[in-house]
mmCIF file of C-alpha atoms in Angstrom:
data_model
loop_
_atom_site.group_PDB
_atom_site.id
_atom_site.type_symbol
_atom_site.label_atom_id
_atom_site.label_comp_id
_atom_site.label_asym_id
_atom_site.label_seq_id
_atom_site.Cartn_x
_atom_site.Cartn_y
_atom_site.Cartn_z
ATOM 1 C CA UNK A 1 -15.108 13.794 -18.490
ATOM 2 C CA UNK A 2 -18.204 12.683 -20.291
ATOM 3 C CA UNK A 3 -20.798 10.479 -18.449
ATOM 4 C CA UNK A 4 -20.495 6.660 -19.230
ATOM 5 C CA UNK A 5 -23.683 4.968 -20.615
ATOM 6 C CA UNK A 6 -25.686 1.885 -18.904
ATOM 7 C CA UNK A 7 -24.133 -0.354 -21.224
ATOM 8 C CA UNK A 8 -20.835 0.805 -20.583
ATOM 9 C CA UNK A 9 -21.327 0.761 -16.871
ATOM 10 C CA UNK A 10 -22.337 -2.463 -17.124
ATOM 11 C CA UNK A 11 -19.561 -3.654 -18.681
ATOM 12 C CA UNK A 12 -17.477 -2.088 -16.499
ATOM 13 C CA UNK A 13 -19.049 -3.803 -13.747
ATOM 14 C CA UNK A 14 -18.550 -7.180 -15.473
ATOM 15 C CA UNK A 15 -15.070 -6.774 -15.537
ATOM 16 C CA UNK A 16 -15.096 -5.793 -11.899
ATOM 17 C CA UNK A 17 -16.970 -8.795 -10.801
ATOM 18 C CA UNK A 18 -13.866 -10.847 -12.995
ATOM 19 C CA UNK A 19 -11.422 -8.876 -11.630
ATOM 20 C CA UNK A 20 -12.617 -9.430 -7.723
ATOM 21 C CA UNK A 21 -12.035 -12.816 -8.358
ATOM 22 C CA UNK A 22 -8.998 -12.821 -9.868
ATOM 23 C CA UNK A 23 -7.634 -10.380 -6.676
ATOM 24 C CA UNK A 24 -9.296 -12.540 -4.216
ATOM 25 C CA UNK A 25 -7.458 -16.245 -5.710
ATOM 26 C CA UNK A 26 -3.524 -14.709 -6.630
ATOM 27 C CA UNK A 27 -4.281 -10.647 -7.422
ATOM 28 C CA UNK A 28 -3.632 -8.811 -9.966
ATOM 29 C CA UNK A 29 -7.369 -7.711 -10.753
ATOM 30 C CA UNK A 30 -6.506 -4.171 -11.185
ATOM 31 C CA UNK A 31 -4.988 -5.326 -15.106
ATOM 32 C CA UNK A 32 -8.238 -6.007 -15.789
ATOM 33 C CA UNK A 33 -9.725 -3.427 -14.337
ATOM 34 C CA UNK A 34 -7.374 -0.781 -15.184
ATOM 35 C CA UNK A 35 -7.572 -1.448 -18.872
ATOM 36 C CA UNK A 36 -11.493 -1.728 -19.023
ATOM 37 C CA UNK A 37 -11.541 1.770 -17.063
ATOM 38 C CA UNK A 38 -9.242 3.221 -19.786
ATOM 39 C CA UNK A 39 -11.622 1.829 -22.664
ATOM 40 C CA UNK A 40 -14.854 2.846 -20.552
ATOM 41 C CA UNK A 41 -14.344 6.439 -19.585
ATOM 42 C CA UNK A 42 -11.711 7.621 -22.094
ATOM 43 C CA UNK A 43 -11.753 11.250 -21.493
ATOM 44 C CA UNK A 44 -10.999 10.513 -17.700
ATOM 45 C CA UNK A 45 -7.463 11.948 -16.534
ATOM 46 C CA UNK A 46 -5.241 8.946 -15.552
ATOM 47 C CA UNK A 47 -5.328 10.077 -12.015
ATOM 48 C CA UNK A 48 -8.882 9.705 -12.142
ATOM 49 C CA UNK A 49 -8.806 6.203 -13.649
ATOM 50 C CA UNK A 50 -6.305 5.018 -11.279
ATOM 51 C CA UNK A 51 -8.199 7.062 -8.216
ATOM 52 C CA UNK A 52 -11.476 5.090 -9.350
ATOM 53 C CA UNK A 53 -9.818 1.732 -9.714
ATOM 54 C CA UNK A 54 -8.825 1.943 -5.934
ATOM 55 C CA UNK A 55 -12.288 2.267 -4.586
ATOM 56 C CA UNK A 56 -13.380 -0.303 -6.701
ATOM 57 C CA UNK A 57 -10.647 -2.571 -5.835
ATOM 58 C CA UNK A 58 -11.044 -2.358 -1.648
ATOM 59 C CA UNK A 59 -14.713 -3.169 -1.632
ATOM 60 C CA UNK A 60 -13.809 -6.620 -2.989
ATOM 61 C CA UNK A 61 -10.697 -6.734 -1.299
ATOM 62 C CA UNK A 62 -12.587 -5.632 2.201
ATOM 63 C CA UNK A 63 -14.815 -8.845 1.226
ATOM 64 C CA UNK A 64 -11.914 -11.451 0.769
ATOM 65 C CA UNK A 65 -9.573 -9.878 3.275
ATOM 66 C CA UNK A 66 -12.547 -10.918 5.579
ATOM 67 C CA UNK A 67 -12.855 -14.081 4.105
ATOM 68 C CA UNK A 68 -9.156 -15.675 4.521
ATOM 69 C CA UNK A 69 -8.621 -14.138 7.900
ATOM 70 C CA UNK A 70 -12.233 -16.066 9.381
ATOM 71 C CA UNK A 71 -11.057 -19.011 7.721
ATOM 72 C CA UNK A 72 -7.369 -19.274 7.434
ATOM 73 C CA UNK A 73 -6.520 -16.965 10.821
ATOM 74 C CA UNK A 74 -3.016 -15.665 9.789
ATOM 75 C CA UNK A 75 -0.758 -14.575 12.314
ATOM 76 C CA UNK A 76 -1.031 -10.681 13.230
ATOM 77 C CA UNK A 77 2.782 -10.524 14.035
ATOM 78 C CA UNK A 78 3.425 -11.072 10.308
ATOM 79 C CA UNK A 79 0.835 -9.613 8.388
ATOM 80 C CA UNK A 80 0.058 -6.344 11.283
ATOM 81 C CA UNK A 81 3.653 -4.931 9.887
ATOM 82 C CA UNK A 82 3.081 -5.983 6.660
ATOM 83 C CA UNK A 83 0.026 -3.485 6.331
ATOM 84 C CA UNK A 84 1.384 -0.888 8.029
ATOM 85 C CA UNK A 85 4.536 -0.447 5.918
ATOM 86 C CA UNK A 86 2.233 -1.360 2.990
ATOM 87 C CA UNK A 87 0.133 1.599 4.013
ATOM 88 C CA UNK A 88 2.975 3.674 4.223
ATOM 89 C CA UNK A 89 4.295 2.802 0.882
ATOM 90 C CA UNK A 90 1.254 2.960 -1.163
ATOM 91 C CA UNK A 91 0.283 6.161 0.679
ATOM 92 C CA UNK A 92 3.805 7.814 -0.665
ATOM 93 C CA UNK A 93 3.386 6.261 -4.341
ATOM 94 C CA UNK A 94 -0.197 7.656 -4.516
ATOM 95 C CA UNK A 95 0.960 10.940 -3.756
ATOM 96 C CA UNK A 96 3.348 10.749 -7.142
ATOM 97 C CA UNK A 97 0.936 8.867 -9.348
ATOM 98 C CA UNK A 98 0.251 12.011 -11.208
ATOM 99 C CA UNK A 99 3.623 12.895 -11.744
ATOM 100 C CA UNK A 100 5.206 9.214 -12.809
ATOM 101 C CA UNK A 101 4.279 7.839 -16.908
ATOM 102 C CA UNK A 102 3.104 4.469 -16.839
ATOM 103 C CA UNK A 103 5.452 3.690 -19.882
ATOM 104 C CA UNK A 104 8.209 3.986 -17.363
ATOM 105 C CA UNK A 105 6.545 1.220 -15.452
ATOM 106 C CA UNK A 106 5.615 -1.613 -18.048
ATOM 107 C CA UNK A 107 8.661 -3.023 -18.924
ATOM 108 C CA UNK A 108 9.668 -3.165 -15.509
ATOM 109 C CA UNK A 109 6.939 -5.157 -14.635
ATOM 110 C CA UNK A 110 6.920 -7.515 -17.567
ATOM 111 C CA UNK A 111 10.610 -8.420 -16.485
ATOM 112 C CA UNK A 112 9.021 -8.824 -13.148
ATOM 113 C CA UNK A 113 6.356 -10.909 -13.913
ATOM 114 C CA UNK A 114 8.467 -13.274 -17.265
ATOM 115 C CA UNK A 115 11.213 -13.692 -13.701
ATOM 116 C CA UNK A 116 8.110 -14.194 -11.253
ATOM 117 C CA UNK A 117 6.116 -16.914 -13.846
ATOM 118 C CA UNK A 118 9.577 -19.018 -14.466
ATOM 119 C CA UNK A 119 10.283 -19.307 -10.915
ATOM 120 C CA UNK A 120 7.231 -20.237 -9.647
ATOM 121 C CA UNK A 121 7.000 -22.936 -12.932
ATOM 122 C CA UNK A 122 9.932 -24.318 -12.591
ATOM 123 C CA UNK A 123 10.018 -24.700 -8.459
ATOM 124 C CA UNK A 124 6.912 -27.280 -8.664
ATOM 125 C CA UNK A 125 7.243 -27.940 -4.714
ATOM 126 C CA UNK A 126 7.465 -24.168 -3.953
ATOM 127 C CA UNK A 127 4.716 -23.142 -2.112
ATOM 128 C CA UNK A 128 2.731 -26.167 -1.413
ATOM 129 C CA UNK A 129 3.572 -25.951 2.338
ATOM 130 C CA UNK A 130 4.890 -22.910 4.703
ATOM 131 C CA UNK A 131 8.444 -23.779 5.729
ATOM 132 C CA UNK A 132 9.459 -20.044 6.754
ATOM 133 C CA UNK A 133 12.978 -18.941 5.658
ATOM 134 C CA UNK A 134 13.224 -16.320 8.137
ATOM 135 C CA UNK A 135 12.570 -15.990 12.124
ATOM 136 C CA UNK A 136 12.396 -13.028 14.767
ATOM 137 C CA UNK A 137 13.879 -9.699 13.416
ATOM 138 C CA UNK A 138 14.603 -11.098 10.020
ATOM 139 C CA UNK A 139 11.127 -11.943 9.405
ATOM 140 C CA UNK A 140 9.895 -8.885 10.656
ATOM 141 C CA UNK A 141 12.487 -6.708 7.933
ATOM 142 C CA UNK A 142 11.557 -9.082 5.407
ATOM 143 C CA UNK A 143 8.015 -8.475 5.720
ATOM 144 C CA UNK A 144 8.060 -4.725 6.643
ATOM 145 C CA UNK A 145 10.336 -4.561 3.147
ATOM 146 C CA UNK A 146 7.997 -6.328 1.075
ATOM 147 C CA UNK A 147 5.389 -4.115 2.235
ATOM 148 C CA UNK A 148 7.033 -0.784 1.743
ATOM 149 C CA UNK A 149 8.131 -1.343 -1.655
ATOM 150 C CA UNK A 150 5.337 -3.002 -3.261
ATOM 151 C CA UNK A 151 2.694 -0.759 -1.400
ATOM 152 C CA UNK A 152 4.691 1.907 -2.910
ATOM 153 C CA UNK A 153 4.131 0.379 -6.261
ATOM 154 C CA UNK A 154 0.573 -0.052 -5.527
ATOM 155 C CA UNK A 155 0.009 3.445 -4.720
ATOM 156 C CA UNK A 156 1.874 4.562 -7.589
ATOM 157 C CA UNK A 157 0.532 2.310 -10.344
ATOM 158 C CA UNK A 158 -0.815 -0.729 -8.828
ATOM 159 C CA UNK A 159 -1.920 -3.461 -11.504
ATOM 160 C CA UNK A 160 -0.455 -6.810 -10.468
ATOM 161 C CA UNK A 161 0.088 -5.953 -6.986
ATOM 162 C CA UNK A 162 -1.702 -9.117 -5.155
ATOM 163 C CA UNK A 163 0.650 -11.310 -7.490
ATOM 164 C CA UNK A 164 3.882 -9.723 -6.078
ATOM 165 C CA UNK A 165 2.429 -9.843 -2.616
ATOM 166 C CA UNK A 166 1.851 -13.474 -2.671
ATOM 167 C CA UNK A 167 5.189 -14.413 -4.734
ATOM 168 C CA UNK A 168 6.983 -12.145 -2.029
ATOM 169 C CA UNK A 169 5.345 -13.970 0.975
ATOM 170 C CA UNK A 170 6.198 -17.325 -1.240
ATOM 171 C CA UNK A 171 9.590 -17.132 -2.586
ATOM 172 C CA UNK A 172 11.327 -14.711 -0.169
ATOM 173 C CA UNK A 173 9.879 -15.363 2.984
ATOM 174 C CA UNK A 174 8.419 -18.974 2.720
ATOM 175 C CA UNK A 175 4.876 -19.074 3.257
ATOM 176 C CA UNK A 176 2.391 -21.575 1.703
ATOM 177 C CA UNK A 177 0.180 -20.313 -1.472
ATOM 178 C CA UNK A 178 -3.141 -20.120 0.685
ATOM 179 C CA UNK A 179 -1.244 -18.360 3.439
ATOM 180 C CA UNK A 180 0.427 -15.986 1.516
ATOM 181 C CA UNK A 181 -3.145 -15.437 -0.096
ATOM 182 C CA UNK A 182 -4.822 -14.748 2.833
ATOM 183 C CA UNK A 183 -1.739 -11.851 4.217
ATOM 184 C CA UNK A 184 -2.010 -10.463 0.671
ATOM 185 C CA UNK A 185 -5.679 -9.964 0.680
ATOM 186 C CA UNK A 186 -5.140 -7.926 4.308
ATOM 187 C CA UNK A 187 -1.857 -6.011 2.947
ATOM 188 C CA UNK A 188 -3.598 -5.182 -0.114
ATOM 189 C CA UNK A 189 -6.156 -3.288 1.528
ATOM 190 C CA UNK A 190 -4.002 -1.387 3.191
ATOM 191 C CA UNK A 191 -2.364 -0.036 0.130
ATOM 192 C CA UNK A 192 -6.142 0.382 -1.297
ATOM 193 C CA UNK A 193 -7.165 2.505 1.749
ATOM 194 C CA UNK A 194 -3.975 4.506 1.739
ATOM 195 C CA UNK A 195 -4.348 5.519 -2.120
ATOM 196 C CA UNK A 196 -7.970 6.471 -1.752
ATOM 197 C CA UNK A 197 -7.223 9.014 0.952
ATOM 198 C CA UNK A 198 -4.397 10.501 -1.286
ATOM 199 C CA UNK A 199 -7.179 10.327 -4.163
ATOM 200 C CA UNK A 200 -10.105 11.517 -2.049
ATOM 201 C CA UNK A 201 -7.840 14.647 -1.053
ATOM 202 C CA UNK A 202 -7.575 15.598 -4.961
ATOM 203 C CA UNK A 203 -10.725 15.151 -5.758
ATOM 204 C CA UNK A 204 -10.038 12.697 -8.421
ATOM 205 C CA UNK A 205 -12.241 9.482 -7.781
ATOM 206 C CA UNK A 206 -15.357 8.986 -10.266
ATOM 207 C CA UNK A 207 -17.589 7.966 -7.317
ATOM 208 C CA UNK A 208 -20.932 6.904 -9.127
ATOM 209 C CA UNK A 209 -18.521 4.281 -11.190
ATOM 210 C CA UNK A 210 -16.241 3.263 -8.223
ATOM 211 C CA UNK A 211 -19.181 2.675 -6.547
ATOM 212 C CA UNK A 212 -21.403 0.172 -9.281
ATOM 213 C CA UNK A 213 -17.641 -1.834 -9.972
ATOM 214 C CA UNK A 214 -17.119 -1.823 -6.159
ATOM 215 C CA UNK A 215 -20.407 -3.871 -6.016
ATOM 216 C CA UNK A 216 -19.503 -5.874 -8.372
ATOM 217 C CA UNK A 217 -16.022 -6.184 -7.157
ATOM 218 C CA UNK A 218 -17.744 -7.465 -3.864
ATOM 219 C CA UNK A 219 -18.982 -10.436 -5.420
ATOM 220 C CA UNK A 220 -16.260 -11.258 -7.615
ATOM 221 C CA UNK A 221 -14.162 -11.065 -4.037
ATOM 222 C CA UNK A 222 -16.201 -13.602 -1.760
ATOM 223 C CA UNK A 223 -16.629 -15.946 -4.741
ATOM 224 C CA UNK A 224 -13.092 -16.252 -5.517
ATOM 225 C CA UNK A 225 -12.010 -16.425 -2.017
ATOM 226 C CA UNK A 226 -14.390 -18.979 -0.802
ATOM 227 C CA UNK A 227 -12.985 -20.859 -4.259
ATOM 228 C CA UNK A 228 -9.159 -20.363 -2.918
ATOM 229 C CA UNK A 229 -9.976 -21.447 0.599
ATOM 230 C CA UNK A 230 -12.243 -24.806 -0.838
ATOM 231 C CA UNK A 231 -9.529 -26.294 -3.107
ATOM 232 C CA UNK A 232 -6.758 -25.538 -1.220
ATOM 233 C CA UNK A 233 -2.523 -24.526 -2.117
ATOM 234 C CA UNK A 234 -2.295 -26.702 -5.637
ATOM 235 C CA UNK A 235 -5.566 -24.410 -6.856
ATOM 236 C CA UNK A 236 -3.986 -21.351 -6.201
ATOM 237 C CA UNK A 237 -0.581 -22.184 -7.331
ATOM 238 C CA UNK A 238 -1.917 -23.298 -10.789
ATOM 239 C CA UNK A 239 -4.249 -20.442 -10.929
ATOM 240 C CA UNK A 240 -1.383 -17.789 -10.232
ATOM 241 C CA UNK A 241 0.802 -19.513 -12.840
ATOM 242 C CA UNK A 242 -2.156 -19.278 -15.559
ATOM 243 C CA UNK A 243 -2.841 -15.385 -14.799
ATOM 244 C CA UNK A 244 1.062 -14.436 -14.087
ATOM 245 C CA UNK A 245 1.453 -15.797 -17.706
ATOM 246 C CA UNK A 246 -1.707 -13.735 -19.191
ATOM 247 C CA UNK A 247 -0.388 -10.567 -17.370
ATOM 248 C CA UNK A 248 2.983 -11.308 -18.977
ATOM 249 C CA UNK A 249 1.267 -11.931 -22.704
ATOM 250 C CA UNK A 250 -0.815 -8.414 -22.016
ATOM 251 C CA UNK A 251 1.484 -6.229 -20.771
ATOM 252 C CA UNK A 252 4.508 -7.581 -23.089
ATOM 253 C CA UNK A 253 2.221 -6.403 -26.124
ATOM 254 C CA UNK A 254 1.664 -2.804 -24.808
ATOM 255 C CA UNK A 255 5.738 -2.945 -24.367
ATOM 256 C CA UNK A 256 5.957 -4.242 -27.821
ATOM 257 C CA UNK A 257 3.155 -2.036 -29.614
ATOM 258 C CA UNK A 258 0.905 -5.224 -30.338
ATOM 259 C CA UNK A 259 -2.116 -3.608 -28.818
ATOM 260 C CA UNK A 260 -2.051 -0.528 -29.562
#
């Protein structure tokens, strides 16, 4: 792999500070992240991009995870199984990233996401206050299932993950925007934590540029969820319909051979 330059590693670290805040609001920062890795360090193995990605990603998540728990206090019997099947499940997905083509992922995800976006658009009231669909045992599968298969997800791929956390928490299981926010932030650093020791066991993270984008990633991470906590549900509900529908527009031209 050939070294990246200061400007490059600076522009790397701008889009990590972008896509901290992004992650720390709705998630989702790794499809900026991922993208700018794969333009920055082109000679990198994919395993190494995603591998690098991961570190980046936790520092900021670490940050915002903090953040929302001090100030929103979500309840541990929800969001304690949530992780740990989320740690599970990215740990597994990690373990095949190098075997699985991300072409067999993208259009998956764009149906996802064009199914995700409507919803959410055309449910205005969805989401603006928690009114739980679940109790007891129920709620506990529901949550332990969301966090199994999309940690496995995240492990395997990842970009996008924060916004299927949070429209999980939302649509299946009833939670507010902010609150599914806030048990996002703390699930999605247990699939982050999971993947790096996979990646840290192969050798395949590009420390000295996980490291400068983790930085950044911090920032990006308490600014956006100080932002999230400040305005409130409506913010983050508008702000995960505005970067559900870029994610769809970016990832439907890559299915479609716009970009490339």
């Amino acid at each position: 792999m050939d070294d990246p330059s200061a400007t490059v590693l600076a522009l790397l670290g701008l889009a990590a500070l972008s896509a901290g805040f992004v992650d720390a609001v709705v998630g989702g920062g790794g499809l900026i992240q991922l993208p700018a890795l794969l333009l920055g360090i082109p000679t990198a193995a994919p395993v190494e991009i995603l591998a690098t990605n991961k570190v980046a990603s936790i520092c900021g998540t670490s940050v915002s995870a903090s953040t929302y728990y001090r100030r929103i206090r979500p309840d541990p019997r929800t969001f304690g199984p949530l992780m740990a099947l989320a740690f599970l499940g990215s740990a597994a997905g990690a373990a095949v990233a190098s075997h699985v083509p991300r072409d067999v992922f993208e259009p998956i995800v764009l149906v996802v996401l064009v199914v995700v976006g409507g919803y959410v658009l055309l449910r205005p009231d969805i989401g603006e206050q928690t009114a739980l669909r679940f109790r007891g045992r129920r709620h506990l599968a529901a949550a332990m299932a969301t966090g199994l298969v999309i940690g496995f997800y995240d492990g395997a791929l990842g970009p996008g993950t924060g916004s299927f956390l949070v429209f999980a928490l939302v649509g299946l299981m009833g939670y507010s925007f902010l609150e599914a926010s806030a048990k996002a932030r703390l699930a999605n650093w247990a699939t982050n934590l999971a993947a790096i020791l996979v990646f840290a066991s192969q050798g395949a993270i590009v420390w000295y540029v996980a490291l400068v984008m983790g930085a950044c990633n911090i920032v990006g991470g308490y600014v956006g969820a100080r932002t999230a906590v400040h305005h409130g549900t409506r913010f983050v509900r508008v702000f995960f319909i505005v970067v559900v529908s870029a994610f769809i527009v970016r990832i439907g031209g890559e299915v479609l051979g716009l970009w490339s």
